[in-house]
Every structure is written in structure tokens, then in C-alpha cells.
Coordinates of N, CA and C in Angstrom, one line a residue:
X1 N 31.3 9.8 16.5 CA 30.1 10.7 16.3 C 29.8 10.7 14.8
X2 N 30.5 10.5 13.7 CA 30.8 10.7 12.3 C 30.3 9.8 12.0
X3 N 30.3 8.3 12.4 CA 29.7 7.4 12.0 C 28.5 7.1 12.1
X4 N 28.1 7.5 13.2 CA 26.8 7.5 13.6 C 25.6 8.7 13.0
X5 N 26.1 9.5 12.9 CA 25.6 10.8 12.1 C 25.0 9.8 10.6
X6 N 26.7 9.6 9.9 CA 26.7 9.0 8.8 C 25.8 7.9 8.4
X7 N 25.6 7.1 9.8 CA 24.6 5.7 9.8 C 23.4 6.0 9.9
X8 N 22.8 7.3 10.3 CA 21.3 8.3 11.0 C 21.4 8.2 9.0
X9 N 22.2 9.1 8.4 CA 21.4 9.6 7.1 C 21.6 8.6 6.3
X10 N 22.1 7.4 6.4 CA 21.8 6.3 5.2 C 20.3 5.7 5.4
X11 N 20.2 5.5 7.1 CA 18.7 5.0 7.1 C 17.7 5.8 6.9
X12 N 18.0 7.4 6.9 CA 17.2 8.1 6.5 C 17.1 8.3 5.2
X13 N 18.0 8.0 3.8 CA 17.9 8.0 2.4 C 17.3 6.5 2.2
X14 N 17.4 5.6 3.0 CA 16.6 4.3 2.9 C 15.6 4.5 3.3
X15 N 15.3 4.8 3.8 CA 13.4 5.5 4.1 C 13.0 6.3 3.3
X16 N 13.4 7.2 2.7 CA 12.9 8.0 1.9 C 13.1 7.2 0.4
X17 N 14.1 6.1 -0.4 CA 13.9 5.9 -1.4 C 13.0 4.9 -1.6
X18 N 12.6 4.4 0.0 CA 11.1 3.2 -0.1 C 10.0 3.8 -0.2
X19 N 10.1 5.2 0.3 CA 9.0 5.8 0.4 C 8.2 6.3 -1.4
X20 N 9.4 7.0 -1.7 CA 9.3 7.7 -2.6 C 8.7 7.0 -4.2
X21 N 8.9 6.0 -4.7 CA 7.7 5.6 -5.7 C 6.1 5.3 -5.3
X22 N 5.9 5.2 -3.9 CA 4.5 5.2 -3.6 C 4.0 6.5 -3.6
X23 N 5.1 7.9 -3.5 CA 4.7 9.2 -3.1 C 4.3 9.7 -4.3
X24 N 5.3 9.1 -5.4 CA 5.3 9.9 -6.7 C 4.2 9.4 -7.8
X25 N 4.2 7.6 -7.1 CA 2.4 7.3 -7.9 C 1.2 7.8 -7.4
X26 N 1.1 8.4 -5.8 CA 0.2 8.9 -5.4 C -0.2 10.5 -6.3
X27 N 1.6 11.1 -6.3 CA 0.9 12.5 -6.9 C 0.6 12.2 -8.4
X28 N 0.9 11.1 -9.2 CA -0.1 11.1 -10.5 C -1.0 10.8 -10.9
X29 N -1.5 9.6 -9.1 CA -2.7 9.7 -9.3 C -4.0 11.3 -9.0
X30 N -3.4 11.9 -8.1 CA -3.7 13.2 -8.1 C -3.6 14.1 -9.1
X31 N -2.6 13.8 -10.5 CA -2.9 14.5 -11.4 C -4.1 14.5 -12.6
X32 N -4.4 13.4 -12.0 CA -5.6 13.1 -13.3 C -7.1 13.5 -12.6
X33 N -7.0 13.8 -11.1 CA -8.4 14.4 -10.5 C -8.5 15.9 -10.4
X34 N -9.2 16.5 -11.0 CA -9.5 17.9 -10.4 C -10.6 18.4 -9.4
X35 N -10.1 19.2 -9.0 CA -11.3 19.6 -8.4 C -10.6 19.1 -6.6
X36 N -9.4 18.7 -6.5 CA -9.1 18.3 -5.1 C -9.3 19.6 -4.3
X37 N -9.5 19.3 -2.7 CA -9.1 20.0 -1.8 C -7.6 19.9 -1.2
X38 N -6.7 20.6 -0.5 CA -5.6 20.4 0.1 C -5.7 19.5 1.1
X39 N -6.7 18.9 1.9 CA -7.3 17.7 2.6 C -7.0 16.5 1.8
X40 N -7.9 16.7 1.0 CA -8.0 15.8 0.0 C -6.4 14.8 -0.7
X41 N -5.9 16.4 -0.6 CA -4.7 16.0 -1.7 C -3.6 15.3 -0.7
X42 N -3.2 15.9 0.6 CA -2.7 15.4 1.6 C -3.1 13.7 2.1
X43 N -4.4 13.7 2.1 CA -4.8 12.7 2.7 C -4.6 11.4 1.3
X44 N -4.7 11.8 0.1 CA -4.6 11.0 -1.0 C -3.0 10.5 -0.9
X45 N -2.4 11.4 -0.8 CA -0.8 11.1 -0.8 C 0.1 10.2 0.3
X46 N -0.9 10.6 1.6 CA -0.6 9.5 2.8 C -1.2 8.1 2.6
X47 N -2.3 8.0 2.1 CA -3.0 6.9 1.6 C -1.9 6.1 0.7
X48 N -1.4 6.9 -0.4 CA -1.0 6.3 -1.2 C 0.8 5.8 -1.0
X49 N 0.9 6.5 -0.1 CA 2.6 6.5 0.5 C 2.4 4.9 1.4
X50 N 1.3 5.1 2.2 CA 1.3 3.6 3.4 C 0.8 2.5 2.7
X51 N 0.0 3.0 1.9 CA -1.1 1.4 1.0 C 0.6 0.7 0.2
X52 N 0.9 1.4 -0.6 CA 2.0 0.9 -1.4 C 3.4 0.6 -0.4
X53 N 3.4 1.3 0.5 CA 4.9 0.9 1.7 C 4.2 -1.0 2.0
X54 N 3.1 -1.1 2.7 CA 3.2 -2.2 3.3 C 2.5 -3.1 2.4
X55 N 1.9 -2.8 1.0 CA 1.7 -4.1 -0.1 C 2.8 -4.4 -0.7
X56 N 4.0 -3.4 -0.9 CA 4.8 -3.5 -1.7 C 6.0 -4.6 -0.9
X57 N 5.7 -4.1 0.8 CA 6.3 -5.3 1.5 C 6.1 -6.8 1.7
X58 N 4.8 -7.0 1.2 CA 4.1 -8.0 1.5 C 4.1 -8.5 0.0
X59 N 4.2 -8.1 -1.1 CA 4.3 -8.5 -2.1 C 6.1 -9.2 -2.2
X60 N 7.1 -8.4 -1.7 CA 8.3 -8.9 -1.5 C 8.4 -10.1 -1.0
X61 N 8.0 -10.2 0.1 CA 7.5 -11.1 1.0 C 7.8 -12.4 0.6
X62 N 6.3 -12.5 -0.1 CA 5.7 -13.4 -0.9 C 6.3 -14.0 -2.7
X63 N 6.9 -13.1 -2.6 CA 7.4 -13.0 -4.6 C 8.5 -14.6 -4.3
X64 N 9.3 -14.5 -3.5 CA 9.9 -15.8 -3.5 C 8.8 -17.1 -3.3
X65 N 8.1 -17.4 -2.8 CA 7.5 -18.1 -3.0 C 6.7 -18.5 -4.2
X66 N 6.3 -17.7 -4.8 CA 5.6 -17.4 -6.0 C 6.1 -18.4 -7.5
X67 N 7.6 -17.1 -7.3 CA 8.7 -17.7 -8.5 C 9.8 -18.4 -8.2
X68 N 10.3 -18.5 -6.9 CA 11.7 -18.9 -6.8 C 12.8 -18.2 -6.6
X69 N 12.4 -17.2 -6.8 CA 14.0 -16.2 -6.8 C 13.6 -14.5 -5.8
X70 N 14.3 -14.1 -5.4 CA 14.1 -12.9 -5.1 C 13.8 -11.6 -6.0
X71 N 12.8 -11.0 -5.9 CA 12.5 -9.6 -6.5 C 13.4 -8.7 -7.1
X72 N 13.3 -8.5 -8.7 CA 14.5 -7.4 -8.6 C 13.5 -6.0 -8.0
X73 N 14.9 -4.6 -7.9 CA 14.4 -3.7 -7.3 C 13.7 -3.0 -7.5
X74 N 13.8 -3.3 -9.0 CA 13.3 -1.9 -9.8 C 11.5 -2.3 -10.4
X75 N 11.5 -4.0 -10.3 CA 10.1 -4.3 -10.1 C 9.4 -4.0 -8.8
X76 N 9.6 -4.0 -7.9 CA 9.6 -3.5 -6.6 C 8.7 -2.4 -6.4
X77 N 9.8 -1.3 -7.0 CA 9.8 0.0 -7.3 C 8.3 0.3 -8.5
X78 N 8.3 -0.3 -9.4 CA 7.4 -0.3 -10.1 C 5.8 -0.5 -9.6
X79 N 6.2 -2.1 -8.6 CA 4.9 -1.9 -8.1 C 4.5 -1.1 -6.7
X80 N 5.5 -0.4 -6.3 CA 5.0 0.5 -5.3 C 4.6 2.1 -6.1
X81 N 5.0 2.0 -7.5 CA 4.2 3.5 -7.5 C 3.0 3.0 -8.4
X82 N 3.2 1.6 -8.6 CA 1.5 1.5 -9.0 C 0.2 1.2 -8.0
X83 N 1.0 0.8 -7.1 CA -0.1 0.7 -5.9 C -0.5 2.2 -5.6
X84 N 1.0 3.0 -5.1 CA 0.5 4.5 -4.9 C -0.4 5.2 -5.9
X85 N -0.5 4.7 -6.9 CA -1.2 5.5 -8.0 C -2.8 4.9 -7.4
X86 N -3.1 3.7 -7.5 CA -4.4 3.0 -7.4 C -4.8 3.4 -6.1
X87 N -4.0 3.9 -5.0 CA -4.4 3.3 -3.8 C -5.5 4.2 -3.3
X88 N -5.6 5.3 -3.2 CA -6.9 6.6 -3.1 C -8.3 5.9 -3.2
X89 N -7.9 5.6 -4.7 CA -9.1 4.8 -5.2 C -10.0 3.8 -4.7
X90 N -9.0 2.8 -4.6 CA -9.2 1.3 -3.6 C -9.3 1.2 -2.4
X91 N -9.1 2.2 -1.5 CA -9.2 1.8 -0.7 C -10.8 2.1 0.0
X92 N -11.4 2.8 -0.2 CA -12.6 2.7 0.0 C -13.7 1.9 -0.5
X93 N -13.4 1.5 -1.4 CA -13.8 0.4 -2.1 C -13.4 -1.0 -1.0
X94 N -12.2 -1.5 -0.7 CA -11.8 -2.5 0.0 C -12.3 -2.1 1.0
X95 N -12.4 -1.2 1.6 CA -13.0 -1.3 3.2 C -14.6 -1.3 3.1
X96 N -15.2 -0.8 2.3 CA -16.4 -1.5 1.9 C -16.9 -2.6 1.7
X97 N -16.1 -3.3 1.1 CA -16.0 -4.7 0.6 C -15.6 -5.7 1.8
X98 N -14.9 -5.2 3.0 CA -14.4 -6.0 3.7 C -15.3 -5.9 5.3
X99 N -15.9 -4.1 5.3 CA -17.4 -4.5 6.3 C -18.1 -5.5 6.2
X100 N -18.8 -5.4 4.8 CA -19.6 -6.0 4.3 C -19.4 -7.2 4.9
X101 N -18.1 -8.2 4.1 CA -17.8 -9.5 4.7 C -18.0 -9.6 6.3
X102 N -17.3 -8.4 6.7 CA -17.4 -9.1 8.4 C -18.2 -8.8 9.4
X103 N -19.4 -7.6 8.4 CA -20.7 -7.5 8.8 C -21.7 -9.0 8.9
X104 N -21.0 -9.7 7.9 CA -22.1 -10.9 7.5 C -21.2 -12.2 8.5
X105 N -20.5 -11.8 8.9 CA -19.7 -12.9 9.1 C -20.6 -13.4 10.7
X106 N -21.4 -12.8 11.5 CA -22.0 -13.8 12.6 C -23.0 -14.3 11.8
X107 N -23.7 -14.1 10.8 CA -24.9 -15.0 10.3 C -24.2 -16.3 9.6
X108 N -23.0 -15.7 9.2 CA -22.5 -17.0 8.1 C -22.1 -18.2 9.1
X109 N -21.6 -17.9 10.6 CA -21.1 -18.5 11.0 C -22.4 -19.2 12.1
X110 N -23.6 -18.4 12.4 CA -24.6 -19.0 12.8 C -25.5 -20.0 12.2
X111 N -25.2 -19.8 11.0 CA -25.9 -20.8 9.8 C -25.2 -21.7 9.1
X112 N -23.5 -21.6 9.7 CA -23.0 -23.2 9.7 C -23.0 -24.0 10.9
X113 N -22.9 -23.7 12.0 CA -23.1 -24.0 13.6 C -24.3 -24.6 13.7
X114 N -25.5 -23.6 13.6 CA -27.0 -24.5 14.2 C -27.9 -24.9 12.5
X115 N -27.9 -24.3 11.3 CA -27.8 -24.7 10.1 C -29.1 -23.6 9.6
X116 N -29.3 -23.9 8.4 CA -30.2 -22.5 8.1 C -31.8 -23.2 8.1
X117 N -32.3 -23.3 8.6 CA -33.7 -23.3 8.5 C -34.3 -23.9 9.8
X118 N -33.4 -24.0 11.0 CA -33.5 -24.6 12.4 C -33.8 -23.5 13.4

């Protein structure tokens, strides 16, 4: 039972120390806006906890490929509280940007198929 207990709170301090530079760039990106609501501030912080959890994974990911070597941790770490910091920001911006693309995407694909002036 001791071990298991013991094994429950390591993955739970492993969750919480992946969590935690996306939490703490979210709240500085929150320090520099005024004027938030508690909505706002909540929803900035969740934004900013998930955007930087799964770029920061995907940037892991990929970093061997890149350079050759595995990520140290603490770059890692670095760029998940910079994502958390940006991420509020960008993301509405990116899902704008990414409508748009897939708004356009049956004319782009109709005017390579039958061609544009047919």
C-alpha cells in the first residue's frame, strides 16, 4: 500500500512540475494586463497551462531532430513558461489565422482541381 501511495505522489509532483512553468508564465503574463476579470484571469491561466503543456511537448519531441541531442531540462522549462507567458495572446490570433486558412481551403482546392477561370 506504501508503495503505491508513494508511486500516486511522484506522478503527482511530475504533473505538477510540468505543469508549473506554463502556470507561472501565464500569471506574468497576467501581470502586465489590467483591468482583468476573474473569467478572464482563470481562463488566461488555463490557456496558458495547456498551450505551453502540449508545445512544450512537441517542441521536445522534435528538438532531437533539430540538433542531435536531447533537450536539457531547464531549456524545456524555459520554453514552457515562455509559451505560458505568450499563449493568452496567440491564441486568438492563431485560430484566426487558421479559420481563415481552412475557410479558403475548398476554393483553393477548387481552383487547383477544375483551374481558375473554367
Amino acid at each position: 500500500m506504501e508503495n503505491k501511495l508513494l508511486a500516486l505522489v511522484d506522478a503527482f509532483l511530475t504533473l505538477i512540475s510540468g505543469l508549473f512553468p506554463g502556470a507561472i508564465g501565464a500569471a506574468v503574463g497576467m501581470a502586465w494586463r489590467k483591468g482583468l476579470t476573474w473569467r478572464e484571469r482563470f481562463v488566461q491561466l488555463a490557456v496558458g497551462i495547456v498551450v505551453s503543456w502540449f508545445v512544450t511537448r512537441a517542441i521536445g519531441a522534435l528538438w532531437p531532430l533539430w540538433f542531435r541531442h536531447e533537450p536539457d531540462p531547464f531549456v524545456m522549462q524555459a520554453i514552457a513558461f515562455t509559451i505560458g507567458m505568450i499563449a493568452f495572446e496567440a491564441t486568438p490570433r492563431f485560430i484566426a489565422g487558421a479559420s481563415d486558412v481552412i475557410g479558403g481551403l475548398p476554393a483553393l482546392i477548387r481552383d487547383r482541381l477544375i483551374g481558375k477561370g473554367k
